[in-house]
Short mmCIF file of C-alpha atoms in Angstrom, two decimals:
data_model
loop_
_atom_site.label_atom_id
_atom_site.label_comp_id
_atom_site.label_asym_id
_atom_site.label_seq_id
_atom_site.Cartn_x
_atom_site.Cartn_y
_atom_site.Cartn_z
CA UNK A 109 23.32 20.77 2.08
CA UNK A 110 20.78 19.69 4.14
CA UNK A 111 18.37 19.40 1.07
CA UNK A 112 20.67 17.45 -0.32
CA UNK A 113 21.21 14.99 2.44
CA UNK A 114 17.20 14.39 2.59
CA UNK A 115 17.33 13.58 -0.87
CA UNK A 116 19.97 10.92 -0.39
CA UNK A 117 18.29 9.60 2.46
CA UNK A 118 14.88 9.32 0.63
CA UNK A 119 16.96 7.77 -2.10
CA UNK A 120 18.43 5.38 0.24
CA UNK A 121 15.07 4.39 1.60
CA UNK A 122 13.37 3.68 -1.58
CA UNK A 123 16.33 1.12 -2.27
CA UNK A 124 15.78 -0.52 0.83
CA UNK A 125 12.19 -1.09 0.15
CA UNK A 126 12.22 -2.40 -3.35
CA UNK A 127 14.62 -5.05 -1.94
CA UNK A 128 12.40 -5.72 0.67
CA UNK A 129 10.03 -6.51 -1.47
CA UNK A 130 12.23 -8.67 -4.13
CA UNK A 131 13.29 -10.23 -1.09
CA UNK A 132 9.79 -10.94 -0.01
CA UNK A 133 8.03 -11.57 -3.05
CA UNK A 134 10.68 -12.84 -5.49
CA UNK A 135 11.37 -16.55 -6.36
CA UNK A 136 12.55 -18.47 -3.92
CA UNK A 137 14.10 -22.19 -3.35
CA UNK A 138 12.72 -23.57 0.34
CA UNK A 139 15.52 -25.83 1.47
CA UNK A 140 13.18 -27.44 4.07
CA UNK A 141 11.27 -29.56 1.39
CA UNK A 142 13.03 -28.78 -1.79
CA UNK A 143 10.38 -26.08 -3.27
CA UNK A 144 10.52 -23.69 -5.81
CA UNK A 145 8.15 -20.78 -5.55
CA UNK A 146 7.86 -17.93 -7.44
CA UNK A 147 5.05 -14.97 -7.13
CA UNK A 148 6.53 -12.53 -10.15
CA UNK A 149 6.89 -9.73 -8.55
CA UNK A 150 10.07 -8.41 -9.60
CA UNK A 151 9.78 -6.12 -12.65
CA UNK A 152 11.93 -8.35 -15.35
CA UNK A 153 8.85 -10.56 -16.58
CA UNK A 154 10.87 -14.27 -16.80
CA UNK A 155 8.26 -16.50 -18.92
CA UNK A 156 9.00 -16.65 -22.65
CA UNK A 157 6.56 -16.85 -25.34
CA UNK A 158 7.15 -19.15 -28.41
CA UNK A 159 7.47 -16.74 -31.18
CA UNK A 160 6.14 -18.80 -34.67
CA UNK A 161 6.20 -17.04 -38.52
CA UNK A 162 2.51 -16.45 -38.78
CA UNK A 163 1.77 -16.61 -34.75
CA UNK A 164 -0.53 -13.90 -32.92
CA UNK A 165 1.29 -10.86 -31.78
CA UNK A 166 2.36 -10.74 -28.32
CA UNK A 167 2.53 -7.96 -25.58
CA UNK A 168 4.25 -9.09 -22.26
CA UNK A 169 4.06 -7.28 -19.03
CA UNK A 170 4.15 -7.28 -14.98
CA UNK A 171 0.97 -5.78 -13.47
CA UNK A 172 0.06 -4.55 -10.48
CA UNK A 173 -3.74 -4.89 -10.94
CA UNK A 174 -5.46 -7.73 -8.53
CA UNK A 175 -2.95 -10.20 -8.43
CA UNK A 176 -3.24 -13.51 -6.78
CA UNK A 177 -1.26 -12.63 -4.03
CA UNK A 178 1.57 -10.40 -3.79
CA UNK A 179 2.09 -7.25 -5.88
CA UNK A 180 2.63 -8.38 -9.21
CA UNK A 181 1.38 -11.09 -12.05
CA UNK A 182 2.26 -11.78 -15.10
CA UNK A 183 0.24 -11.06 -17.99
CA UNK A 184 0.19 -12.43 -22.25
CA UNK A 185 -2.28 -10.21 -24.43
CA UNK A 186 -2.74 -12.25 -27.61
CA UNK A 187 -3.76 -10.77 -30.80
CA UNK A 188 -4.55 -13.29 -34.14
CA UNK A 189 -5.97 -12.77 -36.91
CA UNK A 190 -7.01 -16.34 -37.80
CA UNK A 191 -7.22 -19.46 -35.18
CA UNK A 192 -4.10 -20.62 -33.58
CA UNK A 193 -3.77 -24.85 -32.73
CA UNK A 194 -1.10 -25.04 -30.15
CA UNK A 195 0.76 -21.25 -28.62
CA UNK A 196 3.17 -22.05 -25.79
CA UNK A 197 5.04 -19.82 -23.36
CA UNK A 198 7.52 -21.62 -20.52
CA UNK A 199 9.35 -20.69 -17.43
CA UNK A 200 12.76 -22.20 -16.54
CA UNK A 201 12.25 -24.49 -13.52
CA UNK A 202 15.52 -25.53 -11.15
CA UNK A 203 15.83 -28.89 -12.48
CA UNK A 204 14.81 -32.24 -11.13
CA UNK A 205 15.07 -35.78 -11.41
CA UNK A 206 11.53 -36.99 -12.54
CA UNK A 207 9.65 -38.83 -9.50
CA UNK A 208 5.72 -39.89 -8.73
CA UNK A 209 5.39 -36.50 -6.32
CA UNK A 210 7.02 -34.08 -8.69
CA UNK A 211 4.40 -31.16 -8.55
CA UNK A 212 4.66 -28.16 -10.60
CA UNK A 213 1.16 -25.64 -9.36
CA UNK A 214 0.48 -22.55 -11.23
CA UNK A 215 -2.44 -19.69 -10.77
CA UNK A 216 -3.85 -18.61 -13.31
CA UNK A 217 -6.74 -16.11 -14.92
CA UNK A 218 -7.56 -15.74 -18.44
CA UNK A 219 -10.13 -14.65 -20.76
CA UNK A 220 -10.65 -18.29 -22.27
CA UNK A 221 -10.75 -21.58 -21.08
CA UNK A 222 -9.44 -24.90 -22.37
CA UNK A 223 -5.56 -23.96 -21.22
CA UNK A 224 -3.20 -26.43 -20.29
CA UNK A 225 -0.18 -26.68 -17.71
CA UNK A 226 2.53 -29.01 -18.42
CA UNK A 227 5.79 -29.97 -17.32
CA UNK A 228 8.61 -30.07 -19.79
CA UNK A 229 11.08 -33.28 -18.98
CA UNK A 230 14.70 -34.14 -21.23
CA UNK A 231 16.09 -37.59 -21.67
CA UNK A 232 19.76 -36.46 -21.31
CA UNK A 233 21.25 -39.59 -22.37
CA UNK A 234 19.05 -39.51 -25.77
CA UNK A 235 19.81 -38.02 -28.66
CA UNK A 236 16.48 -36.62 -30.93
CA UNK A 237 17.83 -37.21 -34.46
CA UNK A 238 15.23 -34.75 -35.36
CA UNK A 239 17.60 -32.10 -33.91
CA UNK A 240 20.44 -33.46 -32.48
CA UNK A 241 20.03 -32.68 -29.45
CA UNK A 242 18.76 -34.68 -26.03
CA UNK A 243 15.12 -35.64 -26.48
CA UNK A 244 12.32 -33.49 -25.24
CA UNK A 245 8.84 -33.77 -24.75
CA UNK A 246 5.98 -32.14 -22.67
CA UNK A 247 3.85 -34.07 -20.01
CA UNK A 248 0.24 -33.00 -20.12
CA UNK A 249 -1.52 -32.07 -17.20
CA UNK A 250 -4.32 -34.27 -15.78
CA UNK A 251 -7.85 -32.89 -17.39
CA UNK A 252 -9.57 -32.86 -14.14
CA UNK A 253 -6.60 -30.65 -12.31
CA UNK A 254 -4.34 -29.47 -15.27
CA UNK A 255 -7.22 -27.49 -17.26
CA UNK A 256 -8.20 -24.32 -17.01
CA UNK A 257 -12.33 -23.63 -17.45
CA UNK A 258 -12.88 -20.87 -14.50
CA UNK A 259 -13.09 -18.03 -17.32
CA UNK A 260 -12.53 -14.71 -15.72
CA UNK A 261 -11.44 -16.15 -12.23
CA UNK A 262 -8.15 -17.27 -10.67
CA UNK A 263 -7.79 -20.71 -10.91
CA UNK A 264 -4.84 -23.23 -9.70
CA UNK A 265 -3.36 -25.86 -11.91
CA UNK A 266 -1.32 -28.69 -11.27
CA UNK A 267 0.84 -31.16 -13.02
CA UNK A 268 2.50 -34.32 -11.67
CA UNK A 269 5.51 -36.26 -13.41
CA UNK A 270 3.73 -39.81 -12.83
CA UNK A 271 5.35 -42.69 -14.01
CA UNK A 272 2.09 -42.92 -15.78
CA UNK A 273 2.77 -39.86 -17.89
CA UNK A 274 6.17 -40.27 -18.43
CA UNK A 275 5.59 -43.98 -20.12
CA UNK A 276 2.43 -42.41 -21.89
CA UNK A 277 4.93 -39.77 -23.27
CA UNK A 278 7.76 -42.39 -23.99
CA UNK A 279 5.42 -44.26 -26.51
CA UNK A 280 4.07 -40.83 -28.46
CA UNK A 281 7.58 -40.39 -29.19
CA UNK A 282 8.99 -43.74 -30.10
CA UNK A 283 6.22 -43.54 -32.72
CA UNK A 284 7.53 -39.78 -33.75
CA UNK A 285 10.89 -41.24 -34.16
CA UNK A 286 9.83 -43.92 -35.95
CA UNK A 287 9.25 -41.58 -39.16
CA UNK A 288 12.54 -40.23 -38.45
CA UNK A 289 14.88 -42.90 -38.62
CA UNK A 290 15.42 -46.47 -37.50
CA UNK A 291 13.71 -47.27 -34.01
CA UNK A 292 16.49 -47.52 -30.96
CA UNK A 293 14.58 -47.89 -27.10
CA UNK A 294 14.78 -44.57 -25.47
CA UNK A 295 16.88 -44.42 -22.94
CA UNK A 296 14.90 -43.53 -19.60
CA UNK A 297 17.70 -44.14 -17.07
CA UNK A 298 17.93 -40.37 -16.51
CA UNK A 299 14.49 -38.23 -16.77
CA UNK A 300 15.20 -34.61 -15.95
CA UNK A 301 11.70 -31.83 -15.46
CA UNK A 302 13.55 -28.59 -16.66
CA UNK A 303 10.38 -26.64 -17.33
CA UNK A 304 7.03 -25.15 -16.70
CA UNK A 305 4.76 -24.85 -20.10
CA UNK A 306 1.39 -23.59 -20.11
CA UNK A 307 -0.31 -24.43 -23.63
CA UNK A 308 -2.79 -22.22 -25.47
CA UNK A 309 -5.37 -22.89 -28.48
CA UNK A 310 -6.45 -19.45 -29.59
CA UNK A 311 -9.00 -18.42 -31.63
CA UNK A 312 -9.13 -15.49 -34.00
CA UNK A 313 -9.15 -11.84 -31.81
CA UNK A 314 -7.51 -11.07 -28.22
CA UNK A 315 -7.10 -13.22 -25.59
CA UNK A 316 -5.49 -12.18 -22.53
CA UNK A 317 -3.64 -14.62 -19.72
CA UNK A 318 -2.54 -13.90 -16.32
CA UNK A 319 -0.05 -16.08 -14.36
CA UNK A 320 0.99 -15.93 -10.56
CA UNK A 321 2.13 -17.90 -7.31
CA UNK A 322 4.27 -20.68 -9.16
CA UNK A 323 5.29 -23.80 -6.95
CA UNK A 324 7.49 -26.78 -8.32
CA UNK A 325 8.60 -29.55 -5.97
CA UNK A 326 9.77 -31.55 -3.89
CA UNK A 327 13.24 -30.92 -6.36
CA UNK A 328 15.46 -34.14 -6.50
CA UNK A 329 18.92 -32.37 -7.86
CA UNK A 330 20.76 -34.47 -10.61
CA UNK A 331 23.88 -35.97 -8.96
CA UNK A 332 26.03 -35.32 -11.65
CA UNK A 333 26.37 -33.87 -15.13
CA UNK A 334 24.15 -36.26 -17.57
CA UNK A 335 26.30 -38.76 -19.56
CA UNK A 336 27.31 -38.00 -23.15
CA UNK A 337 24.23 -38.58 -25.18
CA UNK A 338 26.25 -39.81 -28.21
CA UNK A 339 27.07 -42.82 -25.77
CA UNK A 340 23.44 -44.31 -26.37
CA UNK A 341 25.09 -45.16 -29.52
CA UNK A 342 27.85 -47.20 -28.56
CA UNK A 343 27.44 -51.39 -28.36
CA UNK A 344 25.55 -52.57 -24.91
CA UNK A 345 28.08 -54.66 -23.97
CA UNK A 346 28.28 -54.65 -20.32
CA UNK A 347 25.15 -52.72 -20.08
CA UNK A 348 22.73 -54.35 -18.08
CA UNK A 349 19.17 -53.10 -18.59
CA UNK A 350 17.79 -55.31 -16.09
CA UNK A 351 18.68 -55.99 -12.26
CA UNK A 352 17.86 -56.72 -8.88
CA UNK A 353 19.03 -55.35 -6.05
CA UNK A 354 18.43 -53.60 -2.45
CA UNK A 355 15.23 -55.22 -2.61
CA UNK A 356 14.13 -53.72 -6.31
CA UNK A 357 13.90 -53.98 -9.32
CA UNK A 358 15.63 -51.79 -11.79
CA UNK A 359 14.65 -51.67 -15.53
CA UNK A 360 17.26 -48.95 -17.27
CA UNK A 361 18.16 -48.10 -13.64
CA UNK A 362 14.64 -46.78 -12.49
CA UNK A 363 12.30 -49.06 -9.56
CA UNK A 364 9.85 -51.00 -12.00
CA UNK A 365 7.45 -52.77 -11.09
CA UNK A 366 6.61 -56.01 -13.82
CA UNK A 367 3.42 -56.14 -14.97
CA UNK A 368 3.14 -59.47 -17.66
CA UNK A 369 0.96 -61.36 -19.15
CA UNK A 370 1.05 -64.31 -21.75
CA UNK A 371 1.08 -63.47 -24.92
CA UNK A 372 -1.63 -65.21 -27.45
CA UNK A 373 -1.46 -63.49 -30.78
CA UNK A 374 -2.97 -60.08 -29.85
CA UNK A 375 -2.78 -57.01 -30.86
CA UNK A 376 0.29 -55.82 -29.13
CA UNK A 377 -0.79 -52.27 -28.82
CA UNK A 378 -4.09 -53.90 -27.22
CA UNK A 379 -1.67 -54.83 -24.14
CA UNK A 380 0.57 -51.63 -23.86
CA UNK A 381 -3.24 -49.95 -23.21
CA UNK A 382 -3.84 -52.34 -20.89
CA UNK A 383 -0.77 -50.80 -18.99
CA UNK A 384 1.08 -54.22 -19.57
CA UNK A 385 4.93 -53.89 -19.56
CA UNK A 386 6.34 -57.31 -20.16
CA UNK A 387 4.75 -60.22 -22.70
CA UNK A 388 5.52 -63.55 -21.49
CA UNK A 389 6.36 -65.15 -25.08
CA UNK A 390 7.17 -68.87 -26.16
CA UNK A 391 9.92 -68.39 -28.36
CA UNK A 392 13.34 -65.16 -27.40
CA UNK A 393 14.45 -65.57 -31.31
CA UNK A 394 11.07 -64.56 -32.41
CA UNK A 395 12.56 -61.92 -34.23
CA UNK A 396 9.30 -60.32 -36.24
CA UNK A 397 7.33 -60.75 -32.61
CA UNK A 398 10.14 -58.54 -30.37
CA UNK A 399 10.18 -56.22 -32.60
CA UNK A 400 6.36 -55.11 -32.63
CA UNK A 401 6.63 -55.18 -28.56
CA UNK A 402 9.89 -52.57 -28.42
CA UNK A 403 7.61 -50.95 -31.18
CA UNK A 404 5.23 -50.32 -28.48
CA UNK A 405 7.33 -49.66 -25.67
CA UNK A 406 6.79 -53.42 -24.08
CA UNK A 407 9.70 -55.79 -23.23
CA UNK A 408 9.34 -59.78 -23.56
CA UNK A 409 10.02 -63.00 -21.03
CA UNK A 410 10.50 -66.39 -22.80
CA UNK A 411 12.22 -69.39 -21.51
CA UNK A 412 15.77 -69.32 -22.70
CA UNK A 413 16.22 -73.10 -24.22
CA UNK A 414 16.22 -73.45 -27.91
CA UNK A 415 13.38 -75.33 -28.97
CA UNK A 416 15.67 -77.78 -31.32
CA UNK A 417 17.46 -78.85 -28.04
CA UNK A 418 15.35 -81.32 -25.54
CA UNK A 419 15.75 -80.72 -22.08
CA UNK A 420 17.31 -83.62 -21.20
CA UNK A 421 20.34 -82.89 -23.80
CA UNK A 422 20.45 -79.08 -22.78
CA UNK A 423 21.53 -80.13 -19.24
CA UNK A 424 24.60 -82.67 -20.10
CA UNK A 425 27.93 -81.05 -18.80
CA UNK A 426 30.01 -81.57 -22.42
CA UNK A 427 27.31 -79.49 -23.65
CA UNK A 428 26.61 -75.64 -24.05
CA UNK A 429 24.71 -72.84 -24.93
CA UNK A 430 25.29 -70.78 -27.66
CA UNK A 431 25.85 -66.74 -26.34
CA UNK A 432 22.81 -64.65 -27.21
CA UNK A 433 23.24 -62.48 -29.91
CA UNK A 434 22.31 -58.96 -29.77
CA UNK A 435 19.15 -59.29 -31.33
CA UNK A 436 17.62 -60.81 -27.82
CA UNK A 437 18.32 -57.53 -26.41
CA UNK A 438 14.24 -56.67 -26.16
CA UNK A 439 13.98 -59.95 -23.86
CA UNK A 440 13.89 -58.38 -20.73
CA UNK A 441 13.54 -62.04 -17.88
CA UNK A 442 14.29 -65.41 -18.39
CA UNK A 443 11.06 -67.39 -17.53
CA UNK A 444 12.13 -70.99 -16.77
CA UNK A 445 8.67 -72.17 -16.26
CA UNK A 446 5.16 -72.41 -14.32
CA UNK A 447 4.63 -75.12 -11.68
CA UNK A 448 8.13 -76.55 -11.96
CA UNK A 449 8.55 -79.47 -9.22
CA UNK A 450 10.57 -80.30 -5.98
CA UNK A 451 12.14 -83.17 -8.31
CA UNK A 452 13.15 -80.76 -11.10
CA UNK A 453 15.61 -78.54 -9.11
CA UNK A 454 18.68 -80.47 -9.68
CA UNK A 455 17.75 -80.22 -13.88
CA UNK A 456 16.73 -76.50 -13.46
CA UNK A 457 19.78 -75.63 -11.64
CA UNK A 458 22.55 -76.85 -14.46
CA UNK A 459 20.22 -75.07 -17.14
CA UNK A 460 20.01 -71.67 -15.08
CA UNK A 461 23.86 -71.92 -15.08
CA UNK A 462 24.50 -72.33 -18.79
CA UNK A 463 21.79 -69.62 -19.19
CA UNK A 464 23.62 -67.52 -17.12
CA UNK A 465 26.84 -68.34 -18.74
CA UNK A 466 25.39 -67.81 -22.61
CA UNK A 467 24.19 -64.55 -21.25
CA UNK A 468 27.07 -62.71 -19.96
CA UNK A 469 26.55 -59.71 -22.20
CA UNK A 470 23.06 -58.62 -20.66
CA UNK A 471 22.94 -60.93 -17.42
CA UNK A 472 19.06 -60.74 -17.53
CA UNK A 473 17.54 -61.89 -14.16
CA UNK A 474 15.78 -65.39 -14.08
CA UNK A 475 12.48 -66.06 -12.76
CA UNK A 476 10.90 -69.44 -12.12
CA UNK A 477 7.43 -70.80 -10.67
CA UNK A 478 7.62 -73.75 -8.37
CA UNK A 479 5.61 -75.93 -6.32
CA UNK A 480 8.33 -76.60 -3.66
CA UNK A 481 11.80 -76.25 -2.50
CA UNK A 482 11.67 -72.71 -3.08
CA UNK A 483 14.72 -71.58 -0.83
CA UNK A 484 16.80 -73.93 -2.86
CA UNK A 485 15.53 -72.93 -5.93
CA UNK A 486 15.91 -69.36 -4.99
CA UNK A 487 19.79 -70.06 -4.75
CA UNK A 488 19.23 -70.24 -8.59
CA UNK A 489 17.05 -68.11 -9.67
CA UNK A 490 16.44 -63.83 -9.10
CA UNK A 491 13.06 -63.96 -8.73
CA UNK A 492 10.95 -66.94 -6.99
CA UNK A 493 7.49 -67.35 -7.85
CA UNK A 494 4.79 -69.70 -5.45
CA UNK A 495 2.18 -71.54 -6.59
CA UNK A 496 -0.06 -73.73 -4.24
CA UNK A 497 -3.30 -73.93 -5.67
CA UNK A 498 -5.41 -75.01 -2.14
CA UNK A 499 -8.85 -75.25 -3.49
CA UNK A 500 -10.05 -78.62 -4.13
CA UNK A 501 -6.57 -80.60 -2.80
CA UNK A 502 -5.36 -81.75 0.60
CA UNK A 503 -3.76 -78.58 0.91
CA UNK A 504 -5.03 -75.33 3.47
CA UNK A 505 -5.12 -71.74 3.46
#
């Protein structure tokens, strides 16, 4: 009997201490800063290879042999018999609404360089008509941090969800989709980071890869459920893609910032690599012209008065504008003009208000350059822009 109670006790013990140590080791979510860590040390290995017809053969394992830190890593042996472009394997991440600061860190050790960490993001309310399902696509990691080339050694890699990325992503795929079916704008009004990818190029033999201490944060939760993505489908009316408010300004509900620049016959890829946004163009029914800017992810600000009607007639009150038509949908701003004078507001104002009333379906904001009278002009107009050119006038800094 008493045998048999040391037995149970030893039992007991051993319990105890493995969930101490899954306590201590396993993954965790810090609630102090919204971090995900995990150091693998459980014995259920939780990253999943991507299994191809023709890819290397796999062996997956926790081991116990110089870790990073803790007790355990996680380790791929790789075996190919010819070269292998592009081998993935991915960890579930809790998910997060993308942001600039959205880190994912990973340690790793391997037996060849030249592997990547990324960070795997979904469009929720876009559907891929590749597979029906919401859009997905990887966001590299930079090539300075999100490279491996310490062969043999522990080495830390990082990926950040930049704005940068994501908009460098956005434009890869509207030119995927593009061979797919007819191009729509990809709706970026919810991003979500789901998961951690590390990407592998392997040449013909063994290659082995070890993984440890992963971090992901700070975690923004989704508020709520994504929206149906079959809605992207339905008419825009009373969708407004473009707003100002609480001191921002939202394009598809995300902070933007509105980089633009007149638009002279250029190549319009030439400006999206410029990091341009917006192309301030002379004419919003310039059909051919907004088309190869949504092509290339770019929106377009023209002044909204039909060149066959004079100014002067625009502005009489028996007179309106004709609504505009879905087609103007890739015109992002109203730009009423550069310069515009003191003497002009009275004009300006009855045009911005049969602008505004011929644009009820998409309520784009208006912007305007003046030389004066900017408060009243502001009562007018979203967005108020200055210009005083000092040098060589009457007029000081």
């Amino acid at each position: 009997m008493t045998e048999r109670f040391a037995q149970l006790g030893h039992s007991w013990c051993t319990a105890c201490l493995l969930g101490l140590l899954a306590a201590l080791y396993g993954p965790i979510l810090r609630a102090d800063d919204r971090t995900y860590q995990n150091g693998f040390d459980d014995p259920q290995h939780t990253w999943v290879a991507d299994q191809q017809p023709g890819g290397p053969t796999i062996k997956q394992e926790r081991i116990s042999r110089e870790p990073h830190s803790g007790v355990q890593a996680e380790q791929f042996v790789f075996l190919t018999q010819q070269p292998q472009p592009l081998v993935e394997v991915s960890h579930e991440l809790p998910p997060s609404l993308q942001h600039g600061e959205l880190t994912g860190s990973l340690w790793v050790r391997a037996s060849r360089g030249g592997i990547r960490l990324c960070l795997q993001v979904q469009f929720p309310n876009e559907i891929d008509p590749r597979t029906n399902l919401p859009l997905q696509a990887v966001l590299p990691g930079d090539p300075d941090t999100g490279v491996y080339n310490a062969v043999g050694e522990w080495q830390q890699l990082t990926c950040i969800a930049t704005d940068e990325a994501v908009q460098e992503v956005v434009r890869r795929l509207r030119g995927q989709l593009r061979q797919q079916s007819d191009f729509v704008p990809i709706n970026q009004r919810t991003i979500i980071v789901e998961r951690m990818v590390v990407q592998l190029e392997l040449p013909a033999g063994q290659t082995v890869l070890q993984v440890d201490d992963l971090a992901f944060g700070p975690i923004v939760a989704p508020a709520a459920a994504p929206v149906d993505p079959m809605q992207r489908r339905q008419p825009r009316d009373g969708q407004f893609r473009a707003t100002i408010g609480d001191d921002q300004l939202l394009i598809d509900g995300r902070p933007s910032v509105v980089l633009f620049t007149p638009y002279h016959g250029e190549e319009v890829d030439e400006l999206a690599k410029m990091r341009f946004n917006v192309a301030w163009i002379d004419r919003y029914d310039d059909a051919a012209l907004l088309a190869a800017l949504t092509a290339d992810g770019l929106f377009a600000m023209a002044n909204p008065l039909p060149y066959d009607i004079p100014l002067e007639e625009a502005v009489q009150p028996d007179i309106g504008l004709v609504s505009f038509k879905e087609e103007t949908s890739p015109v992002m701003f109203w730009y009423m003009g550069t310069r515009l004078p003191a003497a002009s507001l009275q004009t300006q104002a009855r045009l911005m208000s049969k602008v505004r009333a011929a644009d009820a379906q998409f309520r784009r904001p208006i912007f305007v350059d003046v030389t004066g009278e900017k408060r009243q002009y502001h009562r007018h107009a979203d967005l108020v822009g200055l210009s005083r050119h000092t040098l060589h006038t009457s007029t000081t800094f």
